[in-house]
Amino acid sequence: MECIELAGAWTLARVADGSRRPMAVPGDLMSALIASGELPDPYFDRNELGVQWVGREDWRLEREFDAAPSLLGRKRTLLVAEQVDTVADFILNGVKLGSSANMFRRVVLDATRALVPGRNRLEILIKSPEKAALEAAAKLAYPVPWSIYPVSSPHRNLVRKAQCMSGWDWGPCLMTGGVYEGIALLGLDGPCVEWTRARTRRDGDGWTVEASVGLDSGEAGEVGLEFSVAGVRSSLEASVPAGRSTWTRVLRVSEVEPWWPVGYGGQALYDFAVSARPADQPAGSGHELRKRIGFRELSVRAEEDSVGRSFAIVCNGREVWAKGANWIPADALPSRWKAERIRALVDAALDANMNCLRVWGGGRYESDAFYDYCDQKGMLVWQDFMFSCALYPSSRGFLEEVDAEARFQARRLADHSCVALWCGNNEALGAIGWYEESKGNPARYIVDYDRLNEGVLGRAVRELDPDRTWWPSSPSAGPDDFSDNWHADARGDMHYWSVWHEGKPLSAYLEVEPRFVSEFGFQALPSLRTARGFAPETQLNPTSPAFEHHQRHERGNALILATMARYFRMPSGFEATLYLSQVQQALAIRTAVEWWRSLRPRCMRALYWQLNDVWPVASWSGLEYDLAPRLLHREARRFFDPTLLAVVVRDGVARVVLVEDGAEEREWTLRVELKRLADGASLATWSSELRMAGESARVLKELPLDALRSHDGTALAPETVYLAASIEEARHKGNGIGRADGGMGRDGAARPARRSVMRLLVEPKRCELPDPRLSWRVAESASGPELVVRSEAPAFWVEALADPLSGHFDDAGFDLEAGGERILRWIDGPGAKATAAALEKAVKLRELRWSHAERA
Ligand code: BMA
């Protein structure tokens, strides 16, 4: 096997005028035009509007390379491109090798007859995706509607391209194109190994592995196949036919560690490789595919029960409480889909105690780097097929294209331990009820839907990945159940958007008791640093043209301000408004998650919308575009803590709740206090010893708000006090999972066997928040500069910033008791190194308090 990597420096030609400029491959053509200065930064101000012409034109990627005689000596040379966006022709030395029309399928074309000795010229003609969509629309027998966002490209649902590239309610419309992931020429004398599969099954104290390989041979012949998994080898001489064939070997392995989701155990991975070579050639000379696999039994338990239909991920016999967020592409410009950024996003999720990400159906099937890293780190993946918020045609051509895509992706992801299930689409079932056309003629669109969803996607999963759960849609009450799962909470997975999209109060979260929530969310405005990145200085205002252009939800700002008026006293000034919007976003999602976790085992999952942003914007994201955590992401580390101590205020009663995801029983000392808001003085105290079963949730204390009393029986108005609760682990019995110090540490770090919480009991705006007279000092430590924050009175949602230094503190949005102290570690941004002196100059503190001049 011989390989010429073709990644690197290419040329991008504009077909309309023949102009040329350099282009990096892998990469996208808009990024090349930005780099050459021909396009302004589409993320700044409203520049996005000025770059729409690019998606309406054809572009040609050109590259020259030398072919060594040895390559021409090979029986066959294949051009292999992992991801080409989208409608493209491939021309080698003027010979058209073939075309593609789907960014979600690998392109493999025979280049043998076009290859010449010495200098060769490869061209990839990327056709306008917008034109392709319009051409497809013109051929439709009837309209196939799609959801349209403020800036968007038409008929996005007719082209197999990441749907959100055409604009979304959090993202820009950048109809770019290009070659993403790898592109190479493969010289082969024997068959090409197209795919491999290791279907593992527990077998007593070991595992059987059904190892399969899909070959594509230029001609019939004798082939030597080598299979190896976890060090166990097996070989096979096969007479393969020309074209495609599949070969399977069953191997048995023992003494392998099981793979667990993060927090439940280790993520042991083992080598799996299959190679194919002409039988008369030496071992190692053929084509080989190598990967790492884990051994685990993972399924989804979706069973009828007294409530409705349960939904829980079960791994190696243990039910997993899945907690996390929805993942959208790592950037709006594919050139920035770097493995480092993808790993940094997964690390951020892990840092927030997440164990599950949903790869959402309006984006892309993620890169190998993503799934490999999730395997390594134990991050479970709910995987959508790439259909979202639209109806889709069921013409023969479209279904054939989707079938090839689904089979390619089902095989590609089948051996990733992290992938928990396949889901047909995002909201495409519900969408049948959204559009005039489909409301007027549902039967036609239901048939289209089912032909594609069950007829193609479901079938591909059932055939190629039968051990993995196929879930028809998100939300969905389950197979063959087409009820509205935006409002029904008893069955399957739910999208709960009544708080936000329907403008309901946060207390509405406490009215639903879902089984599995795949989407719910609340927007925040971006940080000042992010706002400065996209708005001119004169437009640093939420309703300035630049700012409104970076708010893609038509009622977004109004919903944010209305919620502020509902719960808080109105902020004064731009920065305070940004901060308060982030406090309320964190408060909203915390309210939902703490309640739903307290409903375990009825509710077994919560994934909020959304983990990340594709550009700088006001959105539902917990992370800023530069990956700096918003207060939501900080709070997530607390409300997703495997051992959660929470206060749920519902129907006029404050309940102290403990939730334990660990398997073992634990003993705690509980302390609950009512404290005076003005100075933190303790007015009433309760303490007790308790045994907490593993994998359970329990109410530890109830306090009716209309009957709060101090030690001496004095009635207490709920707006004048706050509830402080803490648990301390009495002694530890060693639970075998997690750490001897009692916690399910993610990274082996010791977890303090103590939890504490401070909560206001009514809408914050009703409370006279004291001036906590926060103070701080910077201290040096072995791991770098630290900030010691001290409070003289109760302080809520404390945040320390150090703009413009690159980096952030390791926590924010925390509460401090009177006399309380908190040490914050500084985390430098990529390539930055802040000194204590620089921090001294830059630090700024803030906490939830009503309209007062910003501290200097
Ligand atoms: C759901 C998601 C996304 C959308 C989000 C916020 O519909 O599936 O399509 O961005 O809500 O509106």
Tab-separated table of N, CA and C in Angstrom, residues 110-240:
chain	number	residue	atom	x	y	z
A	110	ASP	N	-11.847	6.022	-8.312
A	110	ASP	CA	-10.715	5.341	-8.939
A	110	ASP	C	-9.939	6.339	-9.799
A	111	ALA	N	-8.686	6.555	-9.448
A	111	ALA	CA	-7.858	7.548	-10.169
A	111	ALA	C	-6.832	6.872	-11.075
A	112	THR	N	-6.887	5.534	-11.110
A	112	THR	CA	-5.819	4.785	-11.800
A	112	THR	C	-5.604	5.277	-13.233
A	113	ARG	N	-6.701	5.383	-14.008
A	113	ARG	CA	-6.517	5.659	-15.450
A	113	ARG	C	-6.120	7.109	-15.703
A	114	ALA	N	-6.358	8.001	-14.744
A	114	ALA	CA	-6.059	9.420	-14.972
A	114	ALA	C	-4.683	9.830	-14.466
A	115	LEU	N	-4.101	8.977	-13.635
A	115	LEU	CA	-2.809	9.311	-13.020
A	115	LEU	C	-1.701	9.271	-14.077
A	116	VAL	N	-0.778	10.237	-14.010
A	116	VAL	CA	0.358	10.230	-14.953
A	116	VAL	C	1.659	10.278	-14.167
A	117	PRO	N	2.755	9.829	-14.759
A	117	PRO	CA	4.051	9.907	-14.060
A	117	PRO	C	4.402	11.381	-13.828
A	118	GLY	N	5.081	11.639	-12.702
A	118	GLY	CA	5.533	13.018	-12.457
A	118	GLY	C	4.404	13.925	-11.988
A	119	ARG	N	4.379	15.126	-12.553
A	119	ARG	CA	3.470	16.170	-12.078
A	119	ARG	C	2.025	15.884	-12.478
A	120	ASN	N	1.151	15.904	-11.472
A	120	ASN	CA	-0.280	15.701	-11.694
A	120	ASN	C	-1.039	16.915	-11.189
A	121	ARG	N	-2.258	17.121	-11.702
A	121	ARG	CA	-3.047	18.277	-11.291
A	121	ARG	C	-4.436	17.790	-10.883
A	122	LEU	N	-4.767	18.015	-9.607
A	122	LEU	CA	-6.081	17.600	-9.106
A	122	LEU	C	-6.922	18.855	-8.891
A	123	GLU	N	-8.164	18.802	-9.355
A	123	GLU	CA	-9.086	19.934	-9.157
A	123	GLU	C	-10.369	19.400	-8.527
A	124	ILE	N	-10.873	20.142	-7.588
A	124	ILE	CA	-12.176	19.794	-7.006
A	124	ILE	C	-13.080	21.002	-7.236
A	125	LEU	N	-14.112	20.818	-8.047
A	125	LEU	CA	-15.031	21.921	-8.336
A	125	LEU	C	-16.152	21.878	-7.305
A	126	ILE	N	-16.181	22.884	-6.447
A	126	ILE	CA	-17.228	22.944	-5.414
A	126	ILE	C	-18.348	23.842	-5.949
A	127	LYS	N	-19.499	23.248	-6.174
A	127	LYS	CA	-20.594	24.017	-6.779
A	127	LYS	C	-21.377	24.768	-5.706
A	128	SER	N	-22.013	25.836	-6.102
A	128	SER	CA	-22.779	26.651	-5.142
A	128	SER	C	-23.841	25.799	-4.464
A	129	PRO	N	-23.785	25.651	-3.155
A	129	PRO	CA	-24.807	24.843	-2.467
A	129	PRO	C	-26.184	25.483	-2.574
A	130	GLU	N	-26.176	26.834	-2.622
A	130	GLU	CA	-27.474	27.517	-2.699
A	130	GLU	C	-28.132	27.238	-4.051
A	131	LYS	N	-27.323	27.258	-5.103
A	131	LYS	CA	-27.869	26.973	-6.445
A	131	LYS	C	-28.358	25.527	-6.489
A	132	ALA	N	-27.570	24.634	-5.908
A	132	ALA	CA	-27.956	23.211	-5.920
A	132	ALA	C	-29.300	23.022	-5.218
A	133	ALA	N	-29.497	23.758	-4.115
A	133	ALA	CA	-30.754	23.626	-3.367
A	133	ALA	C	-31.921	24.170	-4.192
A	134	LEU	N	-31.690	25.289	-4.850
A	134	LEU	CA	-32.762	25.885	-5.671
A	134	LEU	C	-33.099	24.965	-6.842
A	135	GLU	N	-32.074	24.365	-7.425
A	135	GLU	CA	-32.329	23.427	-8.545
A	135	GLU	C	-33.139	22.231	-8.049
A	136	ALA	N	-32.788	21.741	-6.867
A	136	ALA	CA	-33.523	20.590	-6.320
A	136	ALA	C	-34.968	20.991	-6.019
A	137	ALA	N	-35.148	22.214	-5.523
A	137	ALA	CA	-36.502	22.677	-5.185
A	137	ALA	C	-37.363	22.771	-6.435
A	138	ALA	N	-36.732	23.189	-7.514
A	138	ALA	CA	-37.486	23.353	-8.772
A	138	ALA	C	-37.999	22.003	-9.274
A	139	LYS	N	-37.362	20.922	-8.828
A	139	LYS	CA	-37.764	19.584	-9.308
A	139	LYS	C	-38.805	18.939	-8.390
A	140	LEU	N	-39.120	19.561	-7.273
A	140	LEU	CA	-40.036	18.935	-6.319
A	140	LEU	C	-41.452	18.870	-6.878
A	141	ALA	N	-42.130	17.793	-6.569
A	141	ALA	CA	-43.528	17.664	-7.022
A	141	ALA	C	-44.452	18.481	-6.136
A	142	TYR	N	-44.023	18.702	-4.894
A	142	TYR	CA	-44.812	19.537	-3.976
A	142	TYR	C	-43.839	20.151	-2.971
A	143	PRO	N	-44.233	21.227	-2.290
A	143	PRO	CA	-43.293	21.920	-1.398
A	143	PRO	C	-42.851	21.027	-0.244
A	144	VAL	N	-41.590	21.141	0.119
A	144	VAL	CA	-41.057	20.434	1.289
A	144	VAL	C	-40.493	21.503	2.226
A	145	PRO	N	-41.302	21.938	3.197
A	145	PRO	CA	-40.920	23.103	4.008
A	145	PRO	C	-39.792	22.852	4.993
A	146	TRP	N	-39.196	23.950	5.408
A	146	TRP	CA	-38.113	23.893	6.396
A	146	TRP	C	-38.227	25.128	7.281
A	147	SER	N	-37.622	25.086	8.464
A	147	SER	CA	-37.659	26.246	9.366
A	147	SER	C	-36.621	27.255	8.923
A	148	ILE	N	-37.060	28.508	8.902
A	148	ILE	CA	-36.204	29.596	8.390
A	148	ILE	C	-35.763	30.475	9.543
A	149	TYR	N	-34.521	30.888	9.536
A	149	TYR	CA	-33.981	31.724	10.604
A	149	TYR	C	-33.589	33.085	10.052
A	150	PRO	N	-33.327	34.081	10.932
A	150	PRO	CA	-33.176	35.476	10.482
A	150	PRO	C	-32.309	35.659	9.231
A	151	VAL	N	-31.107	35.089	9.230
A	151	VAL	CA	-30.276	35.164	8.017
A	151	VAL	C	-30.120	33.719	7.562
A	152	SER	N	-30.672	33.385	6.378
A	152	SER	CA	-30.581	31.979	5.999
A	152	SER	C	-30.565	31.779	4.490
A	153	SER	N	-30.223	30.572	4.111
A	153	SER	CA	-30.146	30.191	2.694
A	153	SER	C	-31.304	29.248	2.407
A	154	PRO	N	-31.949	29.385	1.255
A	154	PRO	CA	-33.201	28.652	1.019
A	154	PRO	C	-33.034	27.152	0.772
A	155	HIS	N	-34.094	26.398	1.093
A	155	HIS	CA	-34.188	24.968	0.764
A	155	HIS	C	-33.008	24.155	1.294
A	156	ARG	N	-32.512	24.531	2.477
A	156	ARG	CA	-31.350	23.815	3.038
A	156	ARG	C	-31.620	22.336	3.218
A	157	ASN	N	-32.905	21.979	3.329
A	157	ASN	CA	-33.263	20.572	3.606
A	157	ASN	C	-33.151	19.675	2.382
A	158	LEU	N	-32.823	20.257	1.232
A	158	LEU	CA	-32.730	19.442	0.010
A	158	LEU	C	-31.293	19.068	-0.329
A	159	VAL	N	-30.340	19.569	0.459
A	159	VAL	CA	-28.921	19.275	0.189
A	159	VAL	C	-28.316	18.633	1.432
A	160	ARG	N	-27.522	17.579	1.236
A	160	ARG	CA	-26.941	16.867	2.381
A	160	ARG	C	-25.709	17.601	2.882
A	161	LYS	N	-25.982	18.687	3.574
A	161	LYS	CA	-24.960	19.593	4.101
A	161	LYS	C	-25.390	19.952	5.515
A	162	ALA	N	-24.428	20.275	6.386
A	162	ALA	CA	-24.809	20.628	7.768
A	162	ALA	C	-25.895	21.704	7.707
A	163	GLN	N	-27.041	21.399	8.267
A	163	GLN	CA	-28.202	22.284	8.133
A	163	GLN	C	-27.948	23.659	8.753
A	164	CYS	N	-27.181	23.680	9.831
A	164	CYS	CA	-27.032	24.957	10.531
A	164	CYS	C	-26.109	25.920	9.772
A	165	MET	N	-25.415	25.402	8.741
A	165	MET	CA	-24.582	26.320	7.941
A	165	MET	C	-25.437	27.340	7.218
A	166	SER	N	-26.708	27.035	7.074
A	166	SER	CA	-27.590	27.965	6.355
A	166	SER	C	-28.243	28.952	7.311
A	167	GLY	N	-27.692	29.067	8.542
A	167	GLY	CA	-28.235	30.015	9.528
A	167	GLY	C	-29.151	29.289	10.498
A	168	TRP	N	-29.085	29.692	11.801
A	168	TRP	CA	-29.951	29.073	12.809
A	168	TRP	C	-30.303	30.131	13.844
A	169	ASP	N	-31.028	29.758	14.884
A	169	ASP	CA	-31.430	30.798	15.841
A	169	ASP	C	-30.343	31.079	16.875
A	170	TRP	N	-29.138	30.627	16.576
A	170	TRP	CA	-27.956	30.981	17.356
A	170	TRP	C	-26.727	31.094	16.427
A	171	GLY	N	-26.918	30.873	15.109
A	171	GLY	CA	-25.731	30.841	14.265
A	171	GLY	C	-25.881	31.583	12.943
A	172	PRO	N	-24.737	32.018	12.362
A	172	PRO	CA	-24.747	32.756	11.114
A	172	PRO	C	-24.971	31.856	9.907
A	173	CYS	N	-25.383	32.480	8.820
A	173	CYS	CA	-25.517	31.758	7.546
A	173	CYS	C	-24.209	31.947	6.790
A	174	LEU	N	-23.418	30.885	6.764
A	174	LEU	CA	-22.138	30.931	6.038
A	174	LEU	C	-22.078	29.697	5.152
A	175	MET	N	-22.566	29.840	3.932
A	175	MET	CA	-22.669	28.693	3.016
A	175	MET	C	-21.327	28.442	2.349
A	176	THR	N	-20.368	28.077	3.189
A	176	THR	CA	-19.021	27.820	2.675
A	176	THR	C	-18.947	26.389	2.140
A	177	GLY	N	-17.767	25.984	1.729
A	177	GLY	CA	-17.582	24.632	1.196
A	177	GLY	C	-16.109	24.275	1.327
A	178	GLY	N	-15.789	23.040	1.051
A	178	GLY	CA	-14.374	22.699	1.125
A	178	GLY	C	-14.140	21.230	1.367
A	179	VAL	N	-12.943	20.946	1.784
A	179	VAL	CA	-12.520	19.563	2.081
A	179	VAL	C	-12.142	19.523	3.548
A	180	TYR	N	-12.905	18.794	4.330
A	180	TYR	CA	-12.650	18.730	5.775
A	180	TYR	C	-12.099	17.341	6.090
A	181	GLU	N	-11.348	17.159	7.103
A	181	GLU	CA	-10.705	15.890	7.432
A	181	GLU	C	-9.721	15.521	6.303
A	182	GLY	N	-9.372	14.211	6.204
A	182	GLY	CA	-8.238	13.862	5.342
A	182	GLY	C	-8.602	13.707	3.877
A	183	ILE	N	-7.580	13.862	2.994
A	183	ILE	CA	-7.705	13.577	1.560
A	183	ILE	C	-6.362	12.995	1.110
A	184	ALA	N	-6.417	11.871	0.376
A	184	ALA	CA	-5.172	11.186	0.010
A	184	ALA	C	-5.386	10.327	-1.230
A	185	LEU	N	-4.253	9.929	-1.824
A	185	LEU	CA	-4.277	8.943	-2.911
A	185	LEU	C	-3.728	7.649	-2.347
A	186	LEU	N	-4.436	6.538	-2.562
A	186	LEU	CA	-4.008	5.236	-2.037
A	186	LEU	C	-3.633	4.346	-3.202
A	187	GLY	N	-2.392	3.865	-3.231
A	187	GLY	CA	-1.969	2.916	-4.259
A	187	GLY	C	-2.051	1.512	-3.684
A	188	LEU	N	-2.817	0.629	-4.339
A	188	LEU	CA	-3.057	-0.707	-3.778
A	188	LEU	C	-2.807	-1.790	-4.827
A	189	ASP	N	-2.240	-2.911	-4.376
A	189	ASP	CA	-2.148	-4.076	-5.266
A	189	ASP	C	-3.258	-5.051	-4.927
A	190	GLY	N	-3.719	-4.925	-3.704
A	190	GLY	CA	-4.776	-5.841	-3.240
A	190	GLY	C	-6.036	-5.062	-2.945
A	191	PRO	N	-6.922	-5.629	-2.140
A	191	PRO	CA	-8.194	-4.971	-1.848
A	191	PRO	C	-8.013	-3.750	-0.951
A	192	CYS	N	-8.993	-2.871	-1.026
A	192	CYS	CA	-9.042	-1.712	-0.105
A	192	CYS	C	-9.898	-2.130	1.072
A	193	VAL	N	-9.387	-1.894	2.286
A	193	VAL	CA	-10.198	-2.176	3.482
A	193	VAL	C	-11.101	-0.972	3.698
A	194	GLU	N	-12.389	-1.133	3.391
A	194	GLU	CA	-13.312	0.012	3.466
A	194	GLU	C	-13.779	0.254	4.896
A	195	TRP	N	-14.087	-0.800	5.596
A	195	TRP	CA	-14.538	-0.650	6.990
A	195	TRP	C	-14.217	-1.924	7.772
A	196	THR	N	-14.171	-1.780	9.085
A	196	THR	CA	-14.024	-2.943	9.961
A	196	THR	C	-15.028	-2.804	11.095
A	197	ARG	N	-15.314	-3.924	11.728
A	197	ARG	CA	-16.313	-3.899	12.786
A	197	ARG	C	-15.977	-4.950	13.813
A	198	ALA	N	-16.063	-4.570	15.076
A	198	ALA	CA	-15.817	-5.542	16.155
A	198	ALA	C	-17.080	-5.611	16.999
A	199	ARG	N	-17.901	-6.595	16.744
A	199	ARG	CA	-19.152	-6.729	17.502
A	199	ARG	C	-18.858	-7.570	18.729
A	200	THR	N	-18.890	-6.936	19.897
A	200	THR	CA	-18.460	-7.639	21.122
A	200	THR	C	-19.667	-8.135	21.906
A	201	ARG	N	-19.533	-9.341	22.474
A	201	ARG	CA	-20.585	-9.856	23.360
A	201	ARG	C	-19.944	-10.530	24.553
A	202	ARG	N	-20.564	-10.236	25.744
A	202	ARG	CA	-20.032	-10.885	26.935
A	202	ARG	C	-20.257	-12.386	26.776
A	203	ASP	N	-19.248	-13.126	27.257
A	203	ASP	CA	-19.317	-14.590	27.135
A	203	ASP	C	-18.663	-15.159	28.375
A	204	GLY	N	-19.511	-15.348	29.418
A	204	GLY	CA	-18.948	-15.833	30.688
A	204	GLY	C	-17.986	-14.781	31.241
A	205	ASP	N	-16.746	-15.173	31.526
A	205	ASP	CA	-15.787	-14.200	32.088
A	205	ASP	C	-14.982	-13.513	30.989
A	206	GLY	N	-15.368	-13.781	29.761
A	206	GLY	CA	-14.634	-13.150	28.641
A	206	GLY	C	-15.614	-12.518	27.672
A	207	TRP	N	-15.139	-12.271	26.479
A	207	TRP	CA	-15.955	-11.662	25.437
A	207	TRP	C	-15.694	-12.368	24.116
A	208	THR	N	-16.754	-12.545	23.326
A	208	THR	CA	-16.509	-12.960	21.937
A	208	THR	C	-16.547	-11.703	21.085
A	209	VAL	N	-15.686	-11.702	20.097
A	209	VAL	CA	-15.627	-10.549	19.190
A	209	VAL	C	-15.884	-11.054	17.777
A	210	GLU	N	-16.978	-10.597	17.208
A	210	GLU	CA	-17.266	-10.935	15.811
A	210	GLU	C	-16.591	-9.846	14.983
A	211	ALA	N	-15.411	-10.168	14.484
A	211	ALA	CA	-14.616	-9.159	13.762
A	211	ALA	C	-14.913	-9.281	12.269
A	212	SER	N	-15.377	-8.195	11.698
A	212	SER	CA	-15.715	-8.218	10.261
A	212	SER	C	-14.925	-7.163	9.517
A	213	VAL	N	-14.731	-7.412	8.230
A	213	VAL	CA	-14.051	-6.427	7.382
A	213	VAL	C	-14.803	-6.322	6.059
A	214	GLY	N	-14.961	-5.109	5.586
A	214	GLY	CA	-15.587	-4.857	4.289
A	214	GLY	C	-14.491	-4.512	3.295
A	215	LEU	N	-14.358	-5.355	2.270
A	215	LEU	CA	-13.307	-5.135	1.283
A	215	LEU	C	-13.921	-4.601	-0.012
A	216	ASP	N	-13.113	-3.824	-0.715
A	216	ASP	CA	-13.474	-3.431	-2.085
A	216	ASP	C	-12.277	-3.797	-2.949
A	217	SER	N	-12.456	-4.799	-3.831
A	217	SER	CA	-11.311	-5.299	-4.620
A	217	SER	C	-11.441	-4.893	-6.081
A	218	GLY	N	-10.284	-4.493	-6.633
A	218	GLY	CA	-10.287	-4.131	-8.055
A	218	GLY	C	-10.477	-5.366	-8.926
A	219	GLU	N	-10.048	-6.512	-8.410
A	219	GLU	CA	-10.187	-7.775	-9.177
A	219	GLU	C	-10.326	-8.933	-8.204
A	220	ALA	N	-10.785	-10.093	-8.735
A	220	ALA	CA	-10.902	-11.292	-7.887
A	220	ALA	C	-9.491	-11.812	-7.615
A	221	GLY	N	-9.326	-12.533	-6.452
A	221	GLY	CA	-7.985	-13.059	-6.201
A	221	GLY	C	-7.853	-13.616	-4.783
A	222	GLU	N	-6.696	-14.230	-4.502
A	222	GLU	CA	-6.411	-14.805	-3.172
A	222	GLU	C	-5.888	-13.708	-2.255
A	223	VAL	N	-6.500	-13.595	-1.087
A	223	VAL	CA	-6.126	-12.496	-0.177
A	223	VAL	C	-5.850	-13.050	1.206
A	224	GLY	N	-4.822	-12.482	1.833
A	224	GLY	CA	-4.520	-12.863	3.216
A	224	GLY	C	-5.115	-11.823	4.157
A	225	LEU	N	-5.964	-12.278	5.090
A	225	LEU	CA	-6.578	-11.343	6.041
A	225	LEU	C	-6.022	-11.611	7.434
A	226	GLU	N	-5.625	-10.547	8.131
A	226	GLU	CA	-5.129	-10.672	9.512
A	226	GLU	C	-6.077	-9.904	10.430
A	227	PHE	N	-6.599	-10.594	11.441
A	227	PHE	CA	-7.467	-9.950	12.432
A	227	PHE	C	-6.722	-9.941	13.768
A	228	SER	N	-6.754	-8.835	14.491
A	228	SER	CA	-6.207	-8.875	15.862
A	228	SER	C	-7.007	-7.930	16.747
A	229	VAL	N	-7.330	-8.445	17.930
A	229	VAL	CA	-8.058	-7.621	18.892
A	229	VAL	C	-7.537	-7.918	20.292
A	230	ALA	N	-7.172	-6.878	21.009
A	230	ALA	CA	-6.643	-6.993	22.381
A	230	ALA	C	-5.554	-8.057	22.439
A	231	GLY	N	-4.747	-8.094	21.381
A	231	GLY	CA	-3.615	-9.029	21.369
A	231	GLY	C	-3.950	-10.421	20.879
A	232	VAL	N	-5.232	-10.721	20.684
A	232	VAL	CA	-5.612	-12.038	20.150
A	232	VAL	C	-5.618	-11.943	18.627
A	233	ARG	N	-4.954	-12.873	17.951
A	233	ARG	CA	-4.810	-12.799	16.482
A	233	ARG	C	-5.511	-13.967	15.801
A	234	SER	N	-5.890	-13.734	14.559
A	234	SER	CA	-6.439	-14.812	13.749
A	234	SER	C	-6.259	-14.419	12.301
A	235	SER	N	-5.934	-15.384	11.455
A	235	SER	CA	-5.760	-15.013	10.036
A	235	SER	C	-6.582	-15.935	9.155
A	236	LEU	N	-6.732	-15.490	7.922
A	236	LEU	CA	-7.665	-16.188	7.027
A	236	LEU	C	-7.182	-15.973	5.601
A	237	GLU	N	-7.135	-17.054	4.816
A	237	GLU	CA	-6.857	-16.914	3.382
A	237	GLU	C	-8.223	-16.913	2.699
A	238	ALA	N	-8.503	-15.934	1.872
A	238	ALA	CA	-9.849	-15.860	1.263
A	238	ALA	C	-9.742	-15.651	-0.240
A	239	SER	N	-10.697	-16.261	-0.967
A	239	SER	CA	-10.786	-15.987	-2.416
A	239	SER	C	-11.811	-14.881	-2.577
A	240	VAL	N	-11.315	-13.662	-2.749
A	240	VAL	CA	-12.277	-12.560	-2.783
A	240	VAL	C	-12.708	-12.272	-4.216
